[in-house]
Coordinates of C-alpha atoms in Angstrom, one line a residue:
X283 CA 97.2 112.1 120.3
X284 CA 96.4 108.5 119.4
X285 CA 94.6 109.4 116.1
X286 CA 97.5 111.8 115.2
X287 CA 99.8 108.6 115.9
X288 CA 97.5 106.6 113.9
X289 CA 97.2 109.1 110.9
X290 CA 100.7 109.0 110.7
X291 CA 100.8 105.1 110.5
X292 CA 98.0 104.6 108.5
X293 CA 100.1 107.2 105.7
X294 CA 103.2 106.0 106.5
X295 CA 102.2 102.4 105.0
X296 CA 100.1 103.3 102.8
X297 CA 103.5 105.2 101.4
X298 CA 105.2 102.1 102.2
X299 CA 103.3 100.4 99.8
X300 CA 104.1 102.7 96.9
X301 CA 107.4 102.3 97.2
X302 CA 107.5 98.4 97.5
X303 CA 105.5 99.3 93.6
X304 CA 108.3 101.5 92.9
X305 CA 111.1 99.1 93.7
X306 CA 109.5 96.4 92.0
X307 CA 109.2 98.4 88.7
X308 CA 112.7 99.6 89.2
X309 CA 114.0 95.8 88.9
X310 CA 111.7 95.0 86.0
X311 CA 113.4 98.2 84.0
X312 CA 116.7 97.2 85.0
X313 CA 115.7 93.8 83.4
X314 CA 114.3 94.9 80.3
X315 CA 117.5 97.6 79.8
X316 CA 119.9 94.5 80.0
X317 CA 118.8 91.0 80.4
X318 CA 115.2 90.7 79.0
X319 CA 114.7 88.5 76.1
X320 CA 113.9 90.0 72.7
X321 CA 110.7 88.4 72.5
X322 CA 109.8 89.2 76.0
X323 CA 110.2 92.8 76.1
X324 CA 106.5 94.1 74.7
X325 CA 105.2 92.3 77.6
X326 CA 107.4 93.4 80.3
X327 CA 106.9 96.7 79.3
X328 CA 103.4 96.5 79.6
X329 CA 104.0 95.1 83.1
X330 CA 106.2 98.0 83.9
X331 CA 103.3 100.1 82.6
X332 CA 100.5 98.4 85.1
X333 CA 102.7 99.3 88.1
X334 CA 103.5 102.7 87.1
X335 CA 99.8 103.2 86.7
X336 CA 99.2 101.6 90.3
X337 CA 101.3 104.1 91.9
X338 CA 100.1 107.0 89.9
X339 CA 96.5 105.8 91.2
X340 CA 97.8 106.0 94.8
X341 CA 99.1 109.4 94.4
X342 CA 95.9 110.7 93.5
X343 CA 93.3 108.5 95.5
X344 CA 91.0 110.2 97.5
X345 CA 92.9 108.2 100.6
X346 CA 95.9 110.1 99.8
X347 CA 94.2 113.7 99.8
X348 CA 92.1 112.4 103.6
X349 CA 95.3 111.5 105.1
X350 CA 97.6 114.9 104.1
X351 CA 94.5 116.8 104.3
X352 CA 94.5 115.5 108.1
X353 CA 98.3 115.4 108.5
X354 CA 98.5 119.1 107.7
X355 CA 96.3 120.5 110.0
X356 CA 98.4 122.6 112.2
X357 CA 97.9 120.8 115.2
X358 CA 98.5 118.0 113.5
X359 CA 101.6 119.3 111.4
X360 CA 103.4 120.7 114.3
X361 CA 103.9 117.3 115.9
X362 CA 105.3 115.5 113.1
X363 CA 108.8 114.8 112.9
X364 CA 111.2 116.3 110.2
X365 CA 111.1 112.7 108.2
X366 CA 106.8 112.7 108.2
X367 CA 107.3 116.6 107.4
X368 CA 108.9 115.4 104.3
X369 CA 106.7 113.2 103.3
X370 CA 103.9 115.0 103.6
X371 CA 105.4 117.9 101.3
X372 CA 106.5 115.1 99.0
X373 CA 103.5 113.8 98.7
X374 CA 101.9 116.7 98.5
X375 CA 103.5 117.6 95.6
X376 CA 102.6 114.5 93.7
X377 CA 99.4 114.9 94.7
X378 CA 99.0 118.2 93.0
X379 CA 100.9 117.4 89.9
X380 CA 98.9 114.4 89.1
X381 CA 95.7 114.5 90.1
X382 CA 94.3 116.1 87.0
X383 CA 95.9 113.4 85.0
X384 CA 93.6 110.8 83.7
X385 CA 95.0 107.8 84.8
X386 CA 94.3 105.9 81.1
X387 CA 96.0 108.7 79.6
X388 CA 99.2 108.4 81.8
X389 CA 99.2 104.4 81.8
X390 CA 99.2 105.0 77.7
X391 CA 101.8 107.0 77.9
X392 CA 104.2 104.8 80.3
X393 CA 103.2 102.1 78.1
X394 CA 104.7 103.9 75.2
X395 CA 107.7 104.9 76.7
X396 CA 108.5 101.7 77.7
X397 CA 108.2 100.5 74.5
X398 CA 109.7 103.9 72.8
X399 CA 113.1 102.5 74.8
X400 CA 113.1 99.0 73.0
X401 CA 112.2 100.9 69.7
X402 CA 115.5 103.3 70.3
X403 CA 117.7 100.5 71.1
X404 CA 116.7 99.1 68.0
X405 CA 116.4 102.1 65.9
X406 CA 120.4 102.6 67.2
X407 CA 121.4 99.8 66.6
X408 CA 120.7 100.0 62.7
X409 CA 120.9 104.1 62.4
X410 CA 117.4 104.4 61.2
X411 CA 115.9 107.6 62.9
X412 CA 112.7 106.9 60.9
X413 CA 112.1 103.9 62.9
X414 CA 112.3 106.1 65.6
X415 CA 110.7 109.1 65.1
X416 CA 106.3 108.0 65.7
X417 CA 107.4 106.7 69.0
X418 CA 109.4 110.4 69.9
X419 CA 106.2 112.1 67.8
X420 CA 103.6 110.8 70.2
X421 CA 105.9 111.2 73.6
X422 CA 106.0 115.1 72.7
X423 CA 102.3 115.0 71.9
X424 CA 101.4 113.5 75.5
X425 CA 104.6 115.8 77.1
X426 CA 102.6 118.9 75.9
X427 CA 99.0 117.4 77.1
X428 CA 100.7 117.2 80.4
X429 CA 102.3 120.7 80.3
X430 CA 98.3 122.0 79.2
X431 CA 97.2 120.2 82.4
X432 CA 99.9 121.4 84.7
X433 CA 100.4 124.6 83.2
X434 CA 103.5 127.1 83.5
X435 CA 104.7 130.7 83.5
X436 CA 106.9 131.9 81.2
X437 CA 108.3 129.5 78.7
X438 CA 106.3 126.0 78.1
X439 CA 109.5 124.3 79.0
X440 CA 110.0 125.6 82.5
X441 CA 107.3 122.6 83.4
X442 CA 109.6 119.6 82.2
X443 CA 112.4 121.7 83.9
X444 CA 110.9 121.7 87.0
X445 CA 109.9 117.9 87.4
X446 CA 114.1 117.4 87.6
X447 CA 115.3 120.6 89.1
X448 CA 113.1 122.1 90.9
X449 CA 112.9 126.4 91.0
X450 CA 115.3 126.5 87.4
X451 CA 113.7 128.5 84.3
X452 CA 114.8 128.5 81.2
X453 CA 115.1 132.1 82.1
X454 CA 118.0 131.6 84.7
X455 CA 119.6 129.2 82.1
X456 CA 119.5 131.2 78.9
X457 CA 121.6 133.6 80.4
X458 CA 123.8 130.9 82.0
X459 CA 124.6 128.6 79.2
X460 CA 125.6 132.0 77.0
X461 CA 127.9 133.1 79.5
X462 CA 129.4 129.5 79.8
X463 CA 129.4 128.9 76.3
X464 CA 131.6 132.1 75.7
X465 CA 134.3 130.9 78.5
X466 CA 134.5 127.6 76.9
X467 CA 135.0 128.8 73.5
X468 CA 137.8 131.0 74.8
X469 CA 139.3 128.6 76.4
X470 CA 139.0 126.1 73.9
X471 CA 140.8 128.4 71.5
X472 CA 143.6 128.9 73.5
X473 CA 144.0 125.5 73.6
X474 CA 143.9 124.8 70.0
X475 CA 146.1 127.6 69.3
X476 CA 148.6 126.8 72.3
X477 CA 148.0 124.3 73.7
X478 CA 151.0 121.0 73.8
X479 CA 149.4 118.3 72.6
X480 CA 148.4 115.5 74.8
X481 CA 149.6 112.1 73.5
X482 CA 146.4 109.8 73.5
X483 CA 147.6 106.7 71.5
X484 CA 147.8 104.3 74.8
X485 CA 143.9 104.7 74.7
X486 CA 142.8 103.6 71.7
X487 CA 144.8 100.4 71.4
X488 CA 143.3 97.0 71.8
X489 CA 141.6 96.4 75.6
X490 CA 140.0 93.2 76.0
X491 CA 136.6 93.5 77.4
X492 CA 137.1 91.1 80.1
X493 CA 140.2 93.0 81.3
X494 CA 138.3 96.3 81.4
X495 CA 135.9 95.1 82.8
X496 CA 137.8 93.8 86.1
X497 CA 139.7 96.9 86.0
X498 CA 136.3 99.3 86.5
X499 CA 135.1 97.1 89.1
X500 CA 138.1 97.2 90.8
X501 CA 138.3 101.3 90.4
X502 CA 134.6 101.3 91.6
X503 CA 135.2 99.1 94.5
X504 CA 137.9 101.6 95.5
X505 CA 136.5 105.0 95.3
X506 CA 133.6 103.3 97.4
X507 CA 130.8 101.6 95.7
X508 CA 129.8 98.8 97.5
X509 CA 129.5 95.8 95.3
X510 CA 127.6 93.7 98.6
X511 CA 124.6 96.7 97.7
X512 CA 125.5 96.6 94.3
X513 CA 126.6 95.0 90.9
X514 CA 127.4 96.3 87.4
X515 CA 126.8 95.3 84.1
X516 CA 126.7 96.7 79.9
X517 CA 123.9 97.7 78.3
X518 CA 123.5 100.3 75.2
X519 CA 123.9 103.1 77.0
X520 CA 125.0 103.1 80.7
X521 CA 122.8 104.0 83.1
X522 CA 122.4 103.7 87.4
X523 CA 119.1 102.9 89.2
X524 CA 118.1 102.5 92.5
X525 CA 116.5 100.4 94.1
X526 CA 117.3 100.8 97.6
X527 CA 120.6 102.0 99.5
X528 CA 121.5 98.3 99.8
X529 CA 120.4 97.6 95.8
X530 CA 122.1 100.2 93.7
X531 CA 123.0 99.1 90.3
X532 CA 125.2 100.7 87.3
X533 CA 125.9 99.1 83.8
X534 CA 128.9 100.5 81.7
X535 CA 129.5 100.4 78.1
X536 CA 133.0 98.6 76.4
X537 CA 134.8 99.2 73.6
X538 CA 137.8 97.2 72.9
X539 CA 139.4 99.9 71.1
X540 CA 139.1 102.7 74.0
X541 CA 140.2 102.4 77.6
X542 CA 138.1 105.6 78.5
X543 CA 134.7 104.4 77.4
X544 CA 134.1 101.7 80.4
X545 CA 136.2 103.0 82.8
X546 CA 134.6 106.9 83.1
X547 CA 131.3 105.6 82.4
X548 CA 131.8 103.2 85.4
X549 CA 133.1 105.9 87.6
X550 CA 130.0 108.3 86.1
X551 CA 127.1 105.7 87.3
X552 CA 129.2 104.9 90.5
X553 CA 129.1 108.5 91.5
X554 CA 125.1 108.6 91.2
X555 CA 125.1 105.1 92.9
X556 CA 127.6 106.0 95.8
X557 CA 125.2 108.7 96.7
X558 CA 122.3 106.4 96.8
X559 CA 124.0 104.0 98.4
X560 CA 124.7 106.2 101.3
X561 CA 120.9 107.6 101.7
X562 CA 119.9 107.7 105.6
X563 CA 118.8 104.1 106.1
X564 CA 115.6 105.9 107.9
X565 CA 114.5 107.1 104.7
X566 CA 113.9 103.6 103.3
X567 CA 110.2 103.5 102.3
X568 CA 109.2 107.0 102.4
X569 CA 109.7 107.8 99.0
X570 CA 112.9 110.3 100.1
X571 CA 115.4 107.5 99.7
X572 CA 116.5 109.2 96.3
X573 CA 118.4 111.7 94.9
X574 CA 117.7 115.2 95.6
X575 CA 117.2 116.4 92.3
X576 CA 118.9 115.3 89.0
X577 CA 121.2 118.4 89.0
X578 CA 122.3 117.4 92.7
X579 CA 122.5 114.0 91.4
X580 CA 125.1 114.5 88.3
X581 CA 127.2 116.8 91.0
X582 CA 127.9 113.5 92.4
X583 CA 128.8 111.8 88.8
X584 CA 130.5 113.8 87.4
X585 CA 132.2 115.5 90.4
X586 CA 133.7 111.3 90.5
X587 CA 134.0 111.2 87.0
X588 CA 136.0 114.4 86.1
X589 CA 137.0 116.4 89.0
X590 CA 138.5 113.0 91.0
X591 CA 138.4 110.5 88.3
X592 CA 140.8 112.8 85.8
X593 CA 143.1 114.2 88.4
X594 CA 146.5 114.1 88.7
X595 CA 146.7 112.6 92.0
X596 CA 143.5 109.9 90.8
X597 CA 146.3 108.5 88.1
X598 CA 149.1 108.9 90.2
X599 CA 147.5 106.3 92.2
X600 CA 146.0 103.8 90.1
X601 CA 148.5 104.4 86.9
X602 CA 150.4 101.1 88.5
X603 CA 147.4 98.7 88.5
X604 CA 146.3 100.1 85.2
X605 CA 150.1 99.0 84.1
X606 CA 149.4 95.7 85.5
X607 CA 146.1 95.2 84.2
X608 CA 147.3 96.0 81.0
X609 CA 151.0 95.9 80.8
X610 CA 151.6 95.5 76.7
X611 CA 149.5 98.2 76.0
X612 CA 150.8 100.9 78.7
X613 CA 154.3 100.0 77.9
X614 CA 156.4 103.1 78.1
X615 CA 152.9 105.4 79.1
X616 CA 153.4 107.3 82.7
X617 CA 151.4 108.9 85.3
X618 CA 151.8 112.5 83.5
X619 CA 151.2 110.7 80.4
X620 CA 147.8 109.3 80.8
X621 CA 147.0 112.4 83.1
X622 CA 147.4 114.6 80.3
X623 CA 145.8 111.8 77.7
X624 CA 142.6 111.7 79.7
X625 CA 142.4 115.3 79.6
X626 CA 142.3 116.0 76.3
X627 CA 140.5 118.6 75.0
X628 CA 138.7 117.4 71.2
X629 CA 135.3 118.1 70.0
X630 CA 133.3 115.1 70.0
X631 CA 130.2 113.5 68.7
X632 CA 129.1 111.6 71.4
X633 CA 128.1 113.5 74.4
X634 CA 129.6 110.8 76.6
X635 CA 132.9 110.5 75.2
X636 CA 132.9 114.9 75.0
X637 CA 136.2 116.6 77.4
X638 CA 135.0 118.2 80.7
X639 CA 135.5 121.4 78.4
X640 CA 133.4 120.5 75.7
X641 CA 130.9 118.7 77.9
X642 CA 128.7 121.3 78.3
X643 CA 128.4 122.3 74.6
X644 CA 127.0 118.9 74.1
X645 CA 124.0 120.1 76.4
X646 CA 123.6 123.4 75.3
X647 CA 122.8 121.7 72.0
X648 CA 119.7 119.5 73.2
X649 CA 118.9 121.6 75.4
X650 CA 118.1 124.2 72.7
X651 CA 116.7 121.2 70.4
X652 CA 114.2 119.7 73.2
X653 CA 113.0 123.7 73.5
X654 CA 111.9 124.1 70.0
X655 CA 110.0 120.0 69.8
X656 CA 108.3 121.6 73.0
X657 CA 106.9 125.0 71.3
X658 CA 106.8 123.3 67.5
X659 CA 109.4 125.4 66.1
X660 CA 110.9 122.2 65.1
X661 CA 109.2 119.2 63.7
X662 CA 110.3 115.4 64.9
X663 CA 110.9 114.8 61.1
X664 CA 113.3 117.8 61.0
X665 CA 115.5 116.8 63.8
X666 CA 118.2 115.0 62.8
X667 CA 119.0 117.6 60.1
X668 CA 118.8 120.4 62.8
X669 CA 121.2 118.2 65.0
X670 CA 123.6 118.3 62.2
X671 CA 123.6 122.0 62.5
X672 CA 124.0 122.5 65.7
X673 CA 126.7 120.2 65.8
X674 CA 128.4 122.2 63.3
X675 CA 127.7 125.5 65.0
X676 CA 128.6 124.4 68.4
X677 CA 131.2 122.1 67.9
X678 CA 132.6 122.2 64.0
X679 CA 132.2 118.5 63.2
X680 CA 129.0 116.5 62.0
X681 CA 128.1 113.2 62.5
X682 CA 127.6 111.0 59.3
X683 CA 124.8 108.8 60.7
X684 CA 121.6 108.8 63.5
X685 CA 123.3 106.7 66.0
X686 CA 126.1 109.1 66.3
X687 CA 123.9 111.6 65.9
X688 CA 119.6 112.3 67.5
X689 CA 119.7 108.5 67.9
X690 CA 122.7 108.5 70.6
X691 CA 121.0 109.3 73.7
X692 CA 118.1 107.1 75.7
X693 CA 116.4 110.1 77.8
X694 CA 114.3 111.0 74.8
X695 CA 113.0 107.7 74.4
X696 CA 111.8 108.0 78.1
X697 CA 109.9 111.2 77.3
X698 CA 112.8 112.7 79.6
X699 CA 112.8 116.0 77.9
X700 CA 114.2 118.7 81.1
X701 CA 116.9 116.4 81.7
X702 CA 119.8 117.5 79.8
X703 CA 120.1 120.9 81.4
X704 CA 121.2 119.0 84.6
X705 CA 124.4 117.6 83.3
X706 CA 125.3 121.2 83.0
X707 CA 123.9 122.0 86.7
X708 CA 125.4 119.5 87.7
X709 CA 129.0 120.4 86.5
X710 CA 128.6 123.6 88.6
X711 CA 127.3 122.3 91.6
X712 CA 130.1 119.7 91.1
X713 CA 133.1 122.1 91.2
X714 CA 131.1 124.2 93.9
X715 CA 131.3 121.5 96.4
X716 CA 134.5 120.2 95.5
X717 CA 135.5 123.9 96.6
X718 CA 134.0 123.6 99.7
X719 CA 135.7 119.8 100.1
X720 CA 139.2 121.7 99.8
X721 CA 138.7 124.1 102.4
X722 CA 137.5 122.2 105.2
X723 CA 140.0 118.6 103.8
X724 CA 142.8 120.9 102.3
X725 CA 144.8 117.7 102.2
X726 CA 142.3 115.6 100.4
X727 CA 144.3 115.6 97.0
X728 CA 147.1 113.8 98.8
X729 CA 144.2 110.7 100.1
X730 CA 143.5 110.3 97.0
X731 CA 147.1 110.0 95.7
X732 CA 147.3 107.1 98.6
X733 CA 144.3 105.3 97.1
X734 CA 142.0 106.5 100.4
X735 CA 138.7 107.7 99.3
X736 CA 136.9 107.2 102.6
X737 CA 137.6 111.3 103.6
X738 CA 135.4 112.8 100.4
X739 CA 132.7 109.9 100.7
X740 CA 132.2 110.6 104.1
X741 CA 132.4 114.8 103.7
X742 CA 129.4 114.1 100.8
X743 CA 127.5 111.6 102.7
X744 CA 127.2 114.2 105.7
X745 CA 126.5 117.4 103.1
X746 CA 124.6 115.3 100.6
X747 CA 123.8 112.2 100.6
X748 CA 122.5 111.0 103.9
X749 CA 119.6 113.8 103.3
X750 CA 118.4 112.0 100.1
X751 CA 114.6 114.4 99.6
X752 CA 114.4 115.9 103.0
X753 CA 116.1 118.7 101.2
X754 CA 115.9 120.9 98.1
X755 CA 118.7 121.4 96.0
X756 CA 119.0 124.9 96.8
X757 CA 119.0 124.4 100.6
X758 CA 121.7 121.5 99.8
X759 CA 124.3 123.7 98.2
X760 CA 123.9 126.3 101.0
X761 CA 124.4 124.3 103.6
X762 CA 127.3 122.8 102.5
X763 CA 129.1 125.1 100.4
X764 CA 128.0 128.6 102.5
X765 CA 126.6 130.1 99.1
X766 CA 124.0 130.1 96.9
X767 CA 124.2 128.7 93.2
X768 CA 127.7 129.8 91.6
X769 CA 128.8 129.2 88.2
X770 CA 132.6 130.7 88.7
X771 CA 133.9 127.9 90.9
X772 CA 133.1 125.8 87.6
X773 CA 134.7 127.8 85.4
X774 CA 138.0 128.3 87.7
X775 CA 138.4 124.6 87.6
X776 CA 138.4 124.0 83.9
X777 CA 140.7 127.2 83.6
X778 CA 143.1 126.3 86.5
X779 CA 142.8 122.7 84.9
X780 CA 143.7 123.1 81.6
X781 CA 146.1 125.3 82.0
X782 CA 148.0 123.2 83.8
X783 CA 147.7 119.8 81.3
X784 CA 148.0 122.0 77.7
X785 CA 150.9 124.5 79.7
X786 CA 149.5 127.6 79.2
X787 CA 151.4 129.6 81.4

């Protein structure tokens, strides 16, 4: 007994310590994405790079494979509690992903992702894709190096899938986003062809940023993100990270000219952070104080952005401080009025500013993209021209420069190629659970009309949050929706939805 309580010591700190790496690196990124000095930034990154490599060492040190080696021996095993349990799979896991990794060739590649993210700010910035595109070419060289070493079944891309939801195929998506695809379109017909227009002229007047700014953090502090475990800030493209459930930060993007930007990309990262926030305090330095999986993860941001943040009773409530925050520019606007302006359906060109409806078009379109630079079927040089396409296929518009076009998202830059999918995933595991949310709080709509937000933070800490790792995604919608995966509750909403704001009765 007393070496199986010292086993579990020894690898519960020797976890410990890999965390305390992964925290630090965590608050050097958060620096480098929006406070690091210009001419500091080559040499964070290759800081960020040394710790990265020092926990990929861990994960694969002969110390790691004695201890779970020992820890899984069934007489061992069977005595551990559901948190060691955990870790031990976790860890496992890691173990066997990244143990045939050279470390040099994985501390090269952090090194250039880290640097590929300075590169695409820049690149951005001045709409130059060329500036881009060596640092993108070399992160889908090493991406298929690793996908060689790991290996996969079926498609190449069901690896990279799997790091950020695991058990999906492009299989099971294939026939997914074809089915959604063709229920959007149909509905976005109807809508052009029907549809009463929304009146979205209060948005796009002038909005100071300091206004807006005070305005999202007082939305944020509402719906429940704690600002003592917390803060927000801008950067080039928003983004969440966390550090620990009390050190969860968001940044948000402002324009001047368009209420929407800051406010739903606030209430986006406040949804991931609100779950991370509200992790099992237990979990703290066992690697399983994080999100699920990234589909699980975008349930909770977009289920805040879109499913509460563009409701009815959501502007019913706030519509009066948004008056008084901005009273010159809201003159004469109502509740039904913004309601309905928020809600507007309009083919977009930036994925973040894209309708709930049109969201998922956005994705279907990378997705497809990242699945040919995977198998070669499309060079890095012929990207932004196959963008265009798409664009125009999918959506009917075309964007006339890089940054509004391949340039506008960061994932690629982070060699985050499997990511995009789980918007998608997420938007259906979003509506799932807020269908489960309705039947067991059928009153919920009404809190939210009061302003109280403590009933549905409380209902997702219990079903999701609080579990952080401990489960799989799977085994999380299950449990709290009574079903497996199901795409219809998704596609209910948007109908249900938009009939109601374009009047398509």
């Amino acid at each position: 007994m007393g070496n199986h309580k010292n086993a579990e010591e020894a690898f519960r700190a020797y976890v410990r310590k890999m965390a305390d790496y992964k925290e630090a690196n965590a608050v050097l990124s958060w620096d480098l994405m929006t406070g690091a000095p210009p001419k500091g930034k080559e040499q964070r990154a290759e800081v960020i790079g040394m710790l990265a490599t020092e926990f990929f060492k861990m994960s694969i040190a002969p110390e790691m494979q004695e201890m779970l080696a020992h820890l899984e021996e069934e007489d061992t095993y069977i005595g551990l509690d559901p948190v060691m349990k955990s870790m031990v799979r976790e860890m496992r896991k890691e173990y066997e992903k990244n143990k045939s990794i050279p470390a040099t060739l994985f501390q090269e590649y952090t090194i250039l992702t880290s640097k590929a993210q300075v590169a695409w700010e820049g690149a951005k910035q001045t709409s130059d894709f060329a500036a881009f595109r060596p640092y993108l070419e070399k992160i889908i060289n090493y991406l298929n190096q690793f996908i060689d070493i790991w290996g996969y079944e079926g498609h190449r891309y069901n690896t990279l899938l799997d790091k950020y939801e695991p058990g999906i195929t492009v299989e099971m998506i294939d026939p997914l986003f074809a089915d959604l695809r063709k229920k959007s379109v149909s509905l976005l017909e109807r809508i052009q062809e029907k549809g009463k227009a929304s009146n979205t002229a209060y948005l796009k007047k002038q909005y100071p940023a300091l206004e807006q700014r005070k305005f999202s953090e007082f939305v944020l502090q509402k719906i429940g993100y704690n600002f003592l475990a917390g803060r927000l800030d801008e950067s080039a493209h928003p983004f969440s990270i966390g550090l620990n459930p009390g050190d969860v930060r968001v940044t948000t993007r402002i324009h001047e000219r368009d209420l929407q930007m800051a406010l739903f990309s606030s209430i986006h990262e406040a949804g991931h952070a609100i779950y991370e926030q509200n992790i099992a305090p237990e979990l703290v330095g066992t690697l399983l104080s994080e999100g699920a999986s990234m589909g699980i993860h975008e349930s909770q941001s977009r289920f805040w952005e879109n499913i509460i943040g563009r409701s009815e009773a959501f502007w019913s409530y706030f519509y009066p401080n948004a008056a008084a925050a901005f009273p010159e520019q809201l003159a004469g606007a109502s509740v039904q009025t913004l309601y309905r302006a928020v809600n507007q359906v309009q083919p977009s060109l930036i994925r973040i500013e894209a309708d709930e409806l049109t969201y998922n078009l956005h994705i279907m379109l990378r997705y497809e993209l990242e699945k040919a630079l995977i198998t070669g079927d499309l060079q890095v040089a012929d990207l932004p021209g196959a963008w265009t396409e798409k664009m125009d296929d999918y959506l009917g518009i075309t964007p006339s420069d890089d940054a509004s076009g391949a340039l506008q998202d960061v994932h690629w830059s982070g060699g985050d190629f499997g990511y995009f999918p789980t918007y998608s995933l997420g938007n259906i595991y979003a509506a799932q659970l807020e269908a489960a949310l309705a039947r067991e709080l059928p009153d919920y709509k009404e809190a939210v009309r009061r302003g109280e937000f403590d009933m549905i933070t409380r209902w997702m800490t219990q079903h999701v949050h609080r579990h952080g790792k401990m489960l799989e995604p799977a085994e999380i919608i299950r449990s709290a929706t009574g079903e497996g995966i199901n795409a219809d509750y998704l596609t209910a909403y948007l109908e249900n939805k938009y009939t109601d704001v374009y009047e398509l009765f």
